[in-house]
Tab-separated table of C-alpha atoms in Angstrom:
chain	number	residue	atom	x	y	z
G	1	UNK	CA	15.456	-8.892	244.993
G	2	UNK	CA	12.414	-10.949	246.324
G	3	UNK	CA	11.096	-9.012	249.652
G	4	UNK	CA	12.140	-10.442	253.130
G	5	UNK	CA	9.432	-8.282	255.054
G	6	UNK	CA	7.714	-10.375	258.115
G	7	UNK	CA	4.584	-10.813	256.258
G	8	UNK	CA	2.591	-13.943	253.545
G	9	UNK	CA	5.471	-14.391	251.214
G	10	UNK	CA	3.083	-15.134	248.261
G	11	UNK	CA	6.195	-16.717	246.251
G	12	UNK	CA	7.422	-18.968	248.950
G	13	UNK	CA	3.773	-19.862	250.032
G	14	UNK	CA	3.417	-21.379	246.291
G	15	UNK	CA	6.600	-23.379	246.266
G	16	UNK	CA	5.775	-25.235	249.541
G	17	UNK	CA	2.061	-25.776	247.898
G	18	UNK	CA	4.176	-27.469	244.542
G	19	UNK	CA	6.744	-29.346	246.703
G	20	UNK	CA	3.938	-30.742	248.797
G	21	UNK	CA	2.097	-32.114	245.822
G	22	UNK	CA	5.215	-33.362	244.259
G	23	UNK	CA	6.109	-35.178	247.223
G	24	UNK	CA	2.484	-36.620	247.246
G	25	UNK	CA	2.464	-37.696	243.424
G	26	UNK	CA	6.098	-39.483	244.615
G	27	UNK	CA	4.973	-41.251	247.615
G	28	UNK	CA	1.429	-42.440	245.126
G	29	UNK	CA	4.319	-43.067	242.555
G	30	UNK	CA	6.690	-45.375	245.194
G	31	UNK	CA	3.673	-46.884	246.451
G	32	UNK	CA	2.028	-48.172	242.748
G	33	UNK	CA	5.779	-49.285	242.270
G	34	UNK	CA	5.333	-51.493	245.677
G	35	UNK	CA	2.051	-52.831	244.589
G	36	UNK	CA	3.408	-54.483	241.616
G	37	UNK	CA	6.929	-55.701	243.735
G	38	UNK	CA	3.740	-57.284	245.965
G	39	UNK	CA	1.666	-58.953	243.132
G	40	UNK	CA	5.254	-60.294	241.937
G	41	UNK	CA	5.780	-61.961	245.214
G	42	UNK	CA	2.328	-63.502	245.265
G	43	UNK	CA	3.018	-64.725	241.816
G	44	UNK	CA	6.273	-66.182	243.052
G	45	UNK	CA	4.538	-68.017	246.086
G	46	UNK	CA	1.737	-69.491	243.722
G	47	UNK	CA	4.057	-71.036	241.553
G	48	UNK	CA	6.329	-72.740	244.722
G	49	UNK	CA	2.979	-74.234	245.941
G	50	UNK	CA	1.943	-75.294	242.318
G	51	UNK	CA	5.340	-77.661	242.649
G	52	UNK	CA	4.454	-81.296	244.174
G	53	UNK	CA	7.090	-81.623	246.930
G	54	UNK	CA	9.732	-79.533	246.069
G	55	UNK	CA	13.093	-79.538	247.511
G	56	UNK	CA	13.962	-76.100	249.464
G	57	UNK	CA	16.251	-75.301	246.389
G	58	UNK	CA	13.585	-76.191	243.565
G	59	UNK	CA	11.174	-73.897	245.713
G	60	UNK	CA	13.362	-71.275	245.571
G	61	UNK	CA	13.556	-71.077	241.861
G	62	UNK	CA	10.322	-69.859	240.381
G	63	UNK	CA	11.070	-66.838	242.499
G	64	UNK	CA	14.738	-66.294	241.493
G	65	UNK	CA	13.728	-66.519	237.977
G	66	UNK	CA	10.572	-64.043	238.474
G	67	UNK	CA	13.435	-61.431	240.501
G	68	UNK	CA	15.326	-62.090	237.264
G	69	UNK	CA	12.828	-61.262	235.191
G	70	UNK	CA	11.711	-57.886	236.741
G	71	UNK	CA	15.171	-57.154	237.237
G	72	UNK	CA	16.373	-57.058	233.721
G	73	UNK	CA	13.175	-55.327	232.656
G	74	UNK	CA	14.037	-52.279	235.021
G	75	UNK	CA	18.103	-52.809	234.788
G	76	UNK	CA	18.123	-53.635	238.297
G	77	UNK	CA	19.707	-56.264	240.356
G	78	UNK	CA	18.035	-59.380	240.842
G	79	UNK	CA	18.769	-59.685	244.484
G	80	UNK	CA	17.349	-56.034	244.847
G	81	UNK	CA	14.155	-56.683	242.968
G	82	UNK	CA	14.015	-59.941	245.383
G	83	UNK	CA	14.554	-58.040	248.434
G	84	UNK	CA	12.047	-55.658	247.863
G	85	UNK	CA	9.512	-58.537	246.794
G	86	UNK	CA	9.753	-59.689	250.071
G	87	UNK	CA	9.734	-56.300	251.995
G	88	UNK	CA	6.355	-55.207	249.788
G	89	UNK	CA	4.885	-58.738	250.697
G	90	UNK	CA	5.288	-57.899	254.155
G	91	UNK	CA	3.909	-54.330	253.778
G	92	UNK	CA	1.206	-55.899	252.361
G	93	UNK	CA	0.132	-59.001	254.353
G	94	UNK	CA	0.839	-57.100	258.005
G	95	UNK	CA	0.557	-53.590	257.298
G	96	UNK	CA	-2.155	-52.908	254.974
G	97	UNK	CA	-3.752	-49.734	256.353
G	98	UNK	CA	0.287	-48.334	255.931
G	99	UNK	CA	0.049	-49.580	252.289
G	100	UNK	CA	-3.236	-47.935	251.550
G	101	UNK	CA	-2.220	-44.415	253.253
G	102	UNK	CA	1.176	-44.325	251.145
G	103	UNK	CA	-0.779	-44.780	248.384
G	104	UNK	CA	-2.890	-41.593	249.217
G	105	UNK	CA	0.316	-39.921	249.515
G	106	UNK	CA	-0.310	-39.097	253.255
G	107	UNK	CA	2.706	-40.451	254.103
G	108	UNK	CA	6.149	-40.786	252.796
G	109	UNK	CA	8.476	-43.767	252.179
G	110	UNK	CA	10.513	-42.814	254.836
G	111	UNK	CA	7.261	-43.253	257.258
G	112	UNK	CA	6.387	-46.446	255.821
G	113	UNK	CA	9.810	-47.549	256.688
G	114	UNK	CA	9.703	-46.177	260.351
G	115	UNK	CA	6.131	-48.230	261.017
G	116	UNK	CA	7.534	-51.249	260.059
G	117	UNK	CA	10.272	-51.309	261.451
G	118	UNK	CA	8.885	-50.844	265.029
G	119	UNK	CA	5.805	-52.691	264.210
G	120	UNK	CA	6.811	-56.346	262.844
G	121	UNK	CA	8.385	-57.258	265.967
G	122	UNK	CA	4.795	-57.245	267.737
G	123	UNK	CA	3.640	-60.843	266.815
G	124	UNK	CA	0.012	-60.718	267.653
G	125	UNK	CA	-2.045	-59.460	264.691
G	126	UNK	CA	-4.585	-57.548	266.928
G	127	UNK	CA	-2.031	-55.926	268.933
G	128	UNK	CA	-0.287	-54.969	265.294
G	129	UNK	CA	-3.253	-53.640	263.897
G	130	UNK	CA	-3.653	-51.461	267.485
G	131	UNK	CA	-0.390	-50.086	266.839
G	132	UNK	CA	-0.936	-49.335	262.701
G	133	UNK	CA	-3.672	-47.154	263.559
G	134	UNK	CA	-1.980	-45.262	266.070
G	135	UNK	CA	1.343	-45.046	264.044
G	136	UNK	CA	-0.534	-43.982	261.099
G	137	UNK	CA	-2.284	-40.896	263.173
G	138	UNK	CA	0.766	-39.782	264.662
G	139	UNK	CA	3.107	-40.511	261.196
G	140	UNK	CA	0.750	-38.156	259.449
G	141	UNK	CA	2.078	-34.900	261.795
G	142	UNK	CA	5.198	-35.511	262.114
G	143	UNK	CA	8.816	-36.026	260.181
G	144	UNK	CA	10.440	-39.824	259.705
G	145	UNK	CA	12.926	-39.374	262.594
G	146	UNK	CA	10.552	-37.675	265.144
G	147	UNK	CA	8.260	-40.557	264.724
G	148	UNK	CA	10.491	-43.373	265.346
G	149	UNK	CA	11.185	-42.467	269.081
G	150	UNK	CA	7.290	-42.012	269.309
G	151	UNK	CA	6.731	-45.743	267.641
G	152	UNK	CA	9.314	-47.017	269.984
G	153	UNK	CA	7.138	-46.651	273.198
G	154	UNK	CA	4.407	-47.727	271.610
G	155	UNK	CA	5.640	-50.984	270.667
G	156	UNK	CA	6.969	-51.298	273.798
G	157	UNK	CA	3.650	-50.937	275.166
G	158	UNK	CA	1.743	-53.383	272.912
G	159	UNK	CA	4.741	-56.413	273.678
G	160	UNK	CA	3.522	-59.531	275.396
G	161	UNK	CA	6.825	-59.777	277.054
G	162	UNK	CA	8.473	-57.320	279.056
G	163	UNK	CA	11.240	-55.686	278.046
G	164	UNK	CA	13.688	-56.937	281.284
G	165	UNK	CA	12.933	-60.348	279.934
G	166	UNK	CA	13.688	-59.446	276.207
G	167	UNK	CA	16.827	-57.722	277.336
G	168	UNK	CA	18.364	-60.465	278.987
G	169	UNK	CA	17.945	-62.588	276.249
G	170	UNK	CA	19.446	-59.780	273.939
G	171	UNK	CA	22.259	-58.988	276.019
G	172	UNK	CA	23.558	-62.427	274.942
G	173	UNK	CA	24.470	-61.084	271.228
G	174	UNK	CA	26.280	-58.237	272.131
G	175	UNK	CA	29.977	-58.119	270.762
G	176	UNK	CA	32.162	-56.600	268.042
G	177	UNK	CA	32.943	-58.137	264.017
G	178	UNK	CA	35.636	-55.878	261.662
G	179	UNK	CA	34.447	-56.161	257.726
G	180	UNK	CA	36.690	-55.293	254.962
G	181	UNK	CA	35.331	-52.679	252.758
G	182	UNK	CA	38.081	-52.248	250.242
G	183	UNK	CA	40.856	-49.459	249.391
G	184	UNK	CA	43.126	-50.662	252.541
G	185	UNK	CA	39.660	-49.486	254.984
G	186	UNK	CA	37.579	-51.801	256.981
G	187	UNK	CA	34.783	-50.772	258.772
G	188	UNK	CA	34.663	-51.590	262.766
G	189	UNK	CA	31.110	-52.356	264.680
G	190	UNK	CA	30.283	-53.419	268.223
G	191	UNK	CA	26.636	-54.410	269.366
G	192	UNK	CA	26.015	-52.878	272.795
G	193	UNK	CA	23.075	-51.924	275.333
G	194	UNK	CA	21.187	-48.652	274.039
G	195	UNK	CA	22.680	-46.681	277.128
G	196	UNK	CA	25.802	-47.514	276.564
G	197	UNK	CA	26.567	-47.166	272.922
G	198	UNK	CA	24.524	-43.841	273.338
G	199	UNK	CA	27.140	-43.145	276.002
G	200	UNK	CA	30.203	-43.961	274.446
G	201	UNK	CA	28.641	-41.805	271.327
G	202	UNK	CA	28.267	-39.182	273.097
G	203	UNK	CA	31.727	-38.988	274.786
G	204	UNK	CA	33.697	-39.432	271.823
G	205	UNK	CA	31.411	-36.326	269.976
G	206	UNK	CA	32.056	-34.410	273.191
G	207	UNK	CA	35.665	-34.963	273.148
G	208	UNK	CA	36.005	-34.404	269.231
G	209	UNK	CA	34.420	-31.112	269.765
G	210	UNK	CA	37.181	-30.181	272.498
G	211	UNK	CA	39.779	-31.048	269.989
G	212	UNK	CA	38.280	-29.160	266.844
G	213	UNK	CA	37.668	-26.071	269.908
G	214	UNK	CA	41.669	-26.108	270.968
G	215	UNK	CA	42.685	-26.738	267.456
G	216	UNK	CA	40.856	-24.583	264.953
G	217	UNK	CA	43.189	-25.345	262.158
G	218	UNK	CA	42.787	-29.402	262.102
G	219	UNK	CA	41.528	-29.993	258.872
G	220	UNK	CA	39.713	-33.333	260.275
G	221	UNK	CA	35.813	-33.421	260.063
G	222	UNK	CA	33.789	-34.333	263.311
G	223	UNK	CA	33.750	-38.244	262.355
G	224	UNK	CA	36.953	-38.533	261.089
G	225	UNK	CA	37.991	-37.265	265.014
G	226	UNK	CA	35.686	-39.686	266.350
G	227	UNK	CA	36.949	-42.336	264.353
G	228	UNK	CA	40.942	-41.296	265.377
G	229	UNK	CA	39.811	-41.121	268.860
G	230	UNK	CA	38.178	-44.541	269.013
G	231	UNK	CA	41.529	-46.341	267.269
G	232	UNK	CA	43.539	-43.686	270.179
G	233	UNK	CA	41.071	-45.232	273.535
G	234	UNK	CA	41.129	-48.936	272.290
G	235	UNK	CA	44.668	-49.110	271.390
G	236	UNK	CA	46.379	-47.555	274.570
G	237	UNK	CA	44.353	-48.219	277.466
G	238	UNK	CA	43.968	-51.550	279.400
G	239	UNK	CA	41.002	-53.353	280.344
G	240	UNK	CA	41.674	-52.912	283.902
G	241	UNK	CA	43.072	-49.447	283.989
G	242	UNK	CA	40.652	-47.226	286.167
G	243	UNK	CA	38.224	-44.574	284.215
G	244	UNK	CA	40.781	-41.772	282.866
G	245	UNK	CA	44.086	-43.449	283.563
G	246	UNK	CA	46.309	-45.072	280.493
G	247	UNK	CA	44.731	-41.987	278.659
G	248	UNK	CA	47.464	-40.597	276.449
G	249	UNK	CA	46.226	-37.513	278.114
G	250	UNK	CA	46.203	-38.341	281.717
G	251	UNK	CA	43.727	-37.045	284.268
G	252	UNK	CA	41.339	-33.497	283.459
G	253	UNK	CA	42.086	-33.780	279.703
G	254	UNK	CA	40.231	-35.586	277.122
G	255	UNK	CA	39.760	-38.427	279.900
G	256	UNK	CA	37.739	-36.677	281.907
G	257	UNK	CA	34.947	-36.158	279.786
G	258	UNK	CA	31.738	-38.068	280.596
G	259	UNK	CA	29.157	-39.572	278.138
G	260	UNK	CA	25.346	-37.775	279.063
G	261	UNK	CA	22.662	-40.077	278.731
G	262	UNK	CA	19.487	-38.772	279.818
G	263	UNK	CA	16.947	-41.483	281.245
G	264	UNK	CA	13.156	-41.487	282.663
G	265	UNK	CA	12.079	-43.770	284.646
G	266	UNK	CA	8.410	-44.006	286.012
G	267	UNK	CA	8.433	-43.756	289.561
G	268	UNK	CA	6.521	-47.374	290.226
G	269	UNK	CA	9.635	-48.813	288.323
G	270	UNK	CA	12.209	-46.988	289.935
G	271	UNK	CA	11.069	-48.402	293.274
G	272	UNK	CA	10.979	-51.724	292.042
G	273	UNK	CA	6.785	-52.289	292.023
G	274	UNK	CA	6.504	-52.666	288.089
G	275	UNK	CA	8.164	-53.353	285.459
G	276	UNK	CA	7.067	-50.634	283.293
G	277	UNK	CA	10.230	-50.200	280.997
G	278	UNK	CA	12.434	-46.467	281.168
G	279	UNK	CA	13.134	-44.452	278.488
G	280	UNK	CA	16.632	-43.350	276.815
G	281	UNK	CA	15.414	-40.132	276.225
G	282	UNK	CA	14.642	-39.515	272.654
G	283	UNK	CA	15.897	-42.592	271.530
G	284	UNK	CA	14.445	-46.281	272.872
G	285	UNK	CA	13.133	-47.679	275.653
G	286	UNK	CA	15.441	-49.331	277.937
G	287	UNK	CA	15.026	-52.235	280.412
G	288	UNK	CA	14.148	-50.909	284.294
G	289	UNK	CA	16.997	-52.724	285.920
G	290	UNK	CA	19.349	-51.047	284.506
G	291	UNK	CA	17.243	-47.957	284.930
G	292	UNK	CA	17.183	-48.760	288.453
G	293	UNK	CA	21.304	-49.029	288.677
G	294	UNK	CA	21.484	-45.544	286.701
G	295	UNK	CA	19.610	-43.949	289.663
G	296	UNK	CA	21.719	-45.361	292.158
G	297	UNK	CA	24.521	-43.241	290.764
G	298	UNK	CA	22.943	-40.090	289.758
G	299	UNK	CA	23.617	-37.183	291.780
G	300	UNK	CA	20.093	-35.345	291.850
G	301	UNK	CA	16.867	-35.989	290.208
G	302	UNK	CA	14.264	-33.426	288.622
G	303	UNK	CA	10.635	-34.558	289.806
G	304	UNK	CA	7.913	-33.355	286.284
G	305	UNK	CA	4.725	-33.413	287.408
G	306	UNK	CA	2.575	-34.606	283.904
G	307	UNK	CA	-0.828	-34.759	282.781
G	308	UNK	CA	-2.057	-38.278	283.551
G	309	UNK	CA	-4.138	-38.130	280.727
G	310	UNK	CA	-2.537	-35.692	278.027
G	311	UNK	CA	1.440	-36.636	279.487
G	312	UNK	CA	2.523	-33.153	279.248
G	313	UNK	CA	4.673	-31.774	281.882
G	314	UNK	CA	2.329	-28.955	284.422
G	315	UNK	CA	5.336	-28.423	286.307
G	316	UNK	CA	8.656	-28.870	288.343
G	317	UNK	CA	9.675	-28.659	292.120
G	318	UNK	CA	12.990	-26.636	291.859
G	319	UNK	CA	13.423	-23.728	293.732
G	320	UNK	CA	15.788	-21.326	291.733
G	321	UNK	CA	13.796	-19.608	289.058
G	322	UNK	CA	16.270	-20.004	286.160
G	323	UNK	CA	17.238	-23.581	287.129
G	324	UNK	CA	13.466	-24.288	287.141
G	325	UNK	CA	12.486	-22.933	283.877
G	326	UNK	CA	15.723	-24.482	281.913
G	327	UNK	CA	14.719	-28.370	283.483
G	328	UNK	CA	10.964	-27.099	283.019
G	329	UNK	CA	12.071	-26.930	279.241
G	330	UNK	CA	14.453	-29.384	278.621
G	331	UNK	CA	11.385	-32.116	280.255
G	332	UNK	CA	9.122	-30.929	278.522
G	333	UNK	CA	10.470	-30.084	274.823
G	334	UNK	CA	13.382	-33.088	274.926
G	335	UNK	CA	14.579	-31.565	271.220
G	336	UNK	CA	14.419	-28.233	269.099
G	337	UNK	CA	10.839	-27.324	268.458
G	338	UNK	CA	11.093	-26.266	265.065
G	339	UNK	CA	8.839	-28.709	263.114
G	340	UNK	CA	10.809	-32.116	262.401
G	341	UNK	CA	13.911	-31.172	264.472
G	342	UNK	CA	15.620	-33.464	266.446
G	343	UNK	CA	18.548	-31.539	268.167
G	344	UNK	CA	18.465	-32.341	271.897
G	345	UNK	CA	17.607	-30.045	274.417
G	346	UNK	CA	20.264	-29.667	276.174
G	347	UNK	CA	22.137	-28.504	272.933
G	348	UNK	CA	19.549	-26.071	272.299
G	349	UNK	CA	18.760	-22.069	273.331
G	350	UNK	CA	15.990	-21.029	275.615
G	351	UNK	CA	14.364	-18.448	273.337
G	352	UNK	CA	11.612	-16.087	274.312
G	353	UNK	CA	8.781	-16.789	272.037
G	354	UNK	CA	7.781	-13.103	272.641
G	355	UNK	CA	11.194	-11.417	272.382
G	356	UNK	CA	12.152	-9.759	275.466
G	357	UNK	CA	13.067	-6.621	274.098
G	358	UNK	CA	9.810	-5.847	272.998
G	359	UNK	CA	8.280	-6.680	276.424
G	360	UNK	CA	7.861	-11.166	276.540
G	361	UNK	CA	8.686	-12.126	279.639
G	362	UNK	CA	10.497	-14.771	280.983
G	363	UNK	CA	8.459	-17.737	281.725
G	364	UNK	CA	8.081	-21.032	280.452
G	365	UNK	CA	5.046	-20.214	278.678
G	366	UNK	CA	7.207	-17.897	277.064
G	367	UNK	CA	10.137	-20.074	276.424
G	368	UNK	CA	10.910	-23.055	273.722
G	369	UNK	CA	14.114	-24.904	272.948
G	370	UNK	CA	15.547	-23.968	269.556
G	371	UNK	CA	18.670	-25.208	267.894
G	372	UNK	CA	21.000	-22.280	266.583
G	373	UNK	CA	19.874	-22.927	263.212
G	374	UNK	CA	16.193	-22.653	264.326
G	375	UNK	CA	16.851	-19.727	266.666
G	376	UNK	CA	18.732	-17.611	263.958
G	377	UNK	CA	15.786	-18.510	261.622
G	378	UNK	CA	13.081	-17.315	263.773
G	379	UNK	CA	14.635	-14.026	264.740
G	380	UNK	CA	16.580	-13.152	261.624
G	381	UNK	CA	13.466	-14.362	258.987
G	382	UNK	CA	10.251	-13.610	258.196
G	383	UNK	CA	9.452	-17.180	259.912
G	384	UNK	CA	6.988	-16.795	263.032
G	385	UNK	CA	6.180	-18.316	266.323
G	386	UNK	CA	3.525	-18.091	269.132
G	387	UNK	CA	2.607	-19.967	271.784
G	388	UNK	CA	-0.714	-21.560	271.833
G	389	UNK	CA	-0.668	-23.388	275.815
G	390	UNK	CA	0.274	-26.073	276.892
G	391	UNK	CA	4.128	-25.764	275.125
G	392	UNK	CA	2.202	-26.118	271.754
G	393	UNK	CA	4.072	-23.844	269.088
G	394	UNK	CA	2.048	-22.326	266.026
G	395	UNK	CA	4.942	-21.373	263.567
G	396	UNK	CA	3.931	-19.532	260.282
G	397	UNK	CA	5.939	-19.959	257.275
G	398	UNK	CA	7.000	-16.977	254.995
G	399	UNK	CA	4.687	-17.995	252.488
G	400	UNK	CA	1.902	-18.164	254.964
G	401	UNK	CA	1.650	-21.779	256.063
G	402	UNK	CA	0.928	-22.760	259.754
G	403	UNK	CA	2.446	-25.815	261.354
G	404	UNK	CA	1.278	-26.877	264.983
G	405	UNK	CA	4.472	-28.530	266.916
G	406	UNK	CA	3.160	-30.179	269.650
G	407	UNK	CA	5.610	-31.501	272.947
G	408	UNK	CA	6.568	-34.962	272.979
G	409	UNK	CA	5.465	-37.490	275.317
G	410	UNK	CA	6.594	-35.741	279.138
G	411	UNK	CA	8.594	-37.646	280.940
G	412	UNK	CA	8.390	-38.260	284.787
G	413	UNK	CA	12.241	-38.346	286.402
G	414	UNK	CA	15.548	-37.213	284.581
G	415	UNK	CA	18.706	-37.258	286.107
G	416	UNK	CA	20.989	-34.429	286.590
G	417	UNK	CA	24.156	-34.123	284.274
G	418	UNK	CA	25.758	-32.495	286.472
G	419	UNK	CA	25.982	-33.013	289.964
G	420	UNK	CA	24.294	-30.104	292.724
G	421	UNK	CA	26.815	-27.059	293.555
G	422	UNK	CA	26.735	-28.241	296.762
């Protein structure tokens, strides 16, 4: 049996080194594959404007017959080998420094994805480019899913319109469709504001995890409780029944449970002077009117003094020392601190970097969030952590790797979950 010891695991070291130039020779490989999807949609466009006057349905044929063509080379669909076409064209025309960087294999498919996403709906091409640079530096040192809340401010920052404005206007398509998806199953969606599908997320996990808690012999997955308790709320409550009542559990049950959504707001737009958009912690920004309604209702408020420059959090104004260093941590960190994480704070331990049996003390310079998985890891493996200021985490791998897991962006207000014991 392979040793365990804290230590460089020589064997483990190597198979990162080989799974990191795998993924590479992928990411070149995806990339060359996009090139030629590109070149095919140039093709396609040449030939449209080589017609004299064609009808919308004549121009769409030379590139039908090209998606054809590729497609029965590579036994894939020609709709597929269309849609990608297009998607590479875009890549290509408004993302080029993305293009060229996947091609290096400095970033994955995955990353590629999460720029452009966030990025096409900035219109101006200088403002675009601004925002490919910066994506590119941060998409480089981090995972896919950590970099997508990241890109989302960002974008937000670089939009000639503020986000009130763009809300309003997408308020207008919110509503719910039912599709068919075969086998006697259809599947059931509803567009909604961030906060509250976030919300209404989070209450029905919340309350799925009190059933599978009371119950530990229901057989039911997570989402198949969700799912049971979304059919349960929607088909035996009334639209003007007060919160909790027409429950089929009545009052302190089920109903009682609240949805959690944690939102900053900079101060200037909580009082009203800009319009400097909030942030659904983690996830996107939201507008600052309905920040600004949030706060109206929140029971208590954490004030995180940040870095003007650097944004991370120095400190926080609550008295009790244990109350301090848990909001200290859950501003500043927002999610596990493992490398490429995402768990939320507030679902996470407080671990002592240093462990306190062997003398670490307990102070936020000595504390991190870490899921369960992550925590077990750390203390039961021959993974390592230390703190390098600043809530910066150096964690060595067995095999001898470093990986520098910097905080997130700090945020400036949070409101309490739960309301003061007072």
């Amino acid at each position: 049996m392979h040793s365990t010891v804290r230590g460089v695991d020589a064997e483990f070291g190597e198979l990162a080194l080989d799974l990191e130039q795998a993924r590479v020779a992928v990411a070149r490989a995806q990339a060359a594959e996009a090139r030629v999807f590109a070149r095919a949609a140039a093709v396609g466009a040449r030939r449209v404007a080589e017609l004299a006057s064609p009808s919308s349905r004549e121009a769409e044929l030379p590139m039908r017959a090209l998606a054809a063509e590729l497609g029965a080379a590579t036994r894939m669909s020609d709709r597929t080998v269309q849609r990608r076409m297009n998607d590479a064209l875009t890549l290509s025309e408004k993302f080029p420094a993305t293009f060229d960087a996947w091609e290096d294999g400095r970033i994955s498919s995955g990353h590629v994805q999460t720029i452009v996403d966030h990025g096409l709906p900035i219109t101006d091409p200088d403002a675009r480019a601004l925002f490919e640079a910066e994506a590119l530096m941060r998409a480089e040192e981090t995972t896919p899913g950590r970099l997508g809340a990241s890109l989302a401010r960002l974008a937000e920052s670089l939009q000639p319109r503020t986000l009130t404005e763009r809300h309003q206007e997408a308020r207008a398509s919110r509503g719910a469709c039912v599709r068919d998806i075969g086998d006697g199953m259809a599947e059931f969606s509803t567009v909604q504001p961030a906060v509250l599908a976030h919300a209404m997320h989070d209450r029905i996990t919340q309350q799925a995890k009190a059933l599978k808690d009371a119950d530990p012999a229901d057989a039911r997955t997570l989402d198949q409780i969700r799912a049971d308790l979304i059919a349960d709320m929607l088909l035996t409550t009334s639209p003007d029944a007060q919160t909790g009542q027409g429950m089929s559990d009545g009052f302190g049950g089920l109903g009682s449970i609240r949805g959690i959504v944690n939102v900053t707001v900079p101060a200037l737009a909580l009082a009203g002077v800009t319009e400097e958009p909030a942030e659904l912690v983690g996830r996107c920004p939201i507008d600052p009117d309905t920040a600004r309604r949030l706060a109206g209702h929140a029971t208590g408020w954490d004030r995180v003094l940040a870095d003007p420059i650097t944004g991370c959090v120095l400190a926080v104004d609550r008295y009790t020392p244990s109350a301090d260093m848990k909001r200290f941590l859950q501003a500043r960190d927002q999610h596990c601190r493992f490398p490429g994480c995402r768990q939320p704070a507030r679902r996470c331990d407080r671990d002592h970097t240093l462990d306190f049996a062997l003398g670490g003390a307990t102070d936020v310079c000595n504390l991190a969030c870490l899921c369960r998985r992550h925590h077990t890891l750390k203390g039961e493996t021959a993974w390592t952590v230390r703190q390098l200021g600043g809530g910066v985490l150096e964690w060595t791998s067995p095999g001898g790797h470093v990986y520098i897991d910097t905080p997130p962006p700090a945020i400036h207000f949070t409101p309490n979950a739960d309301p003061p014991p007072f």
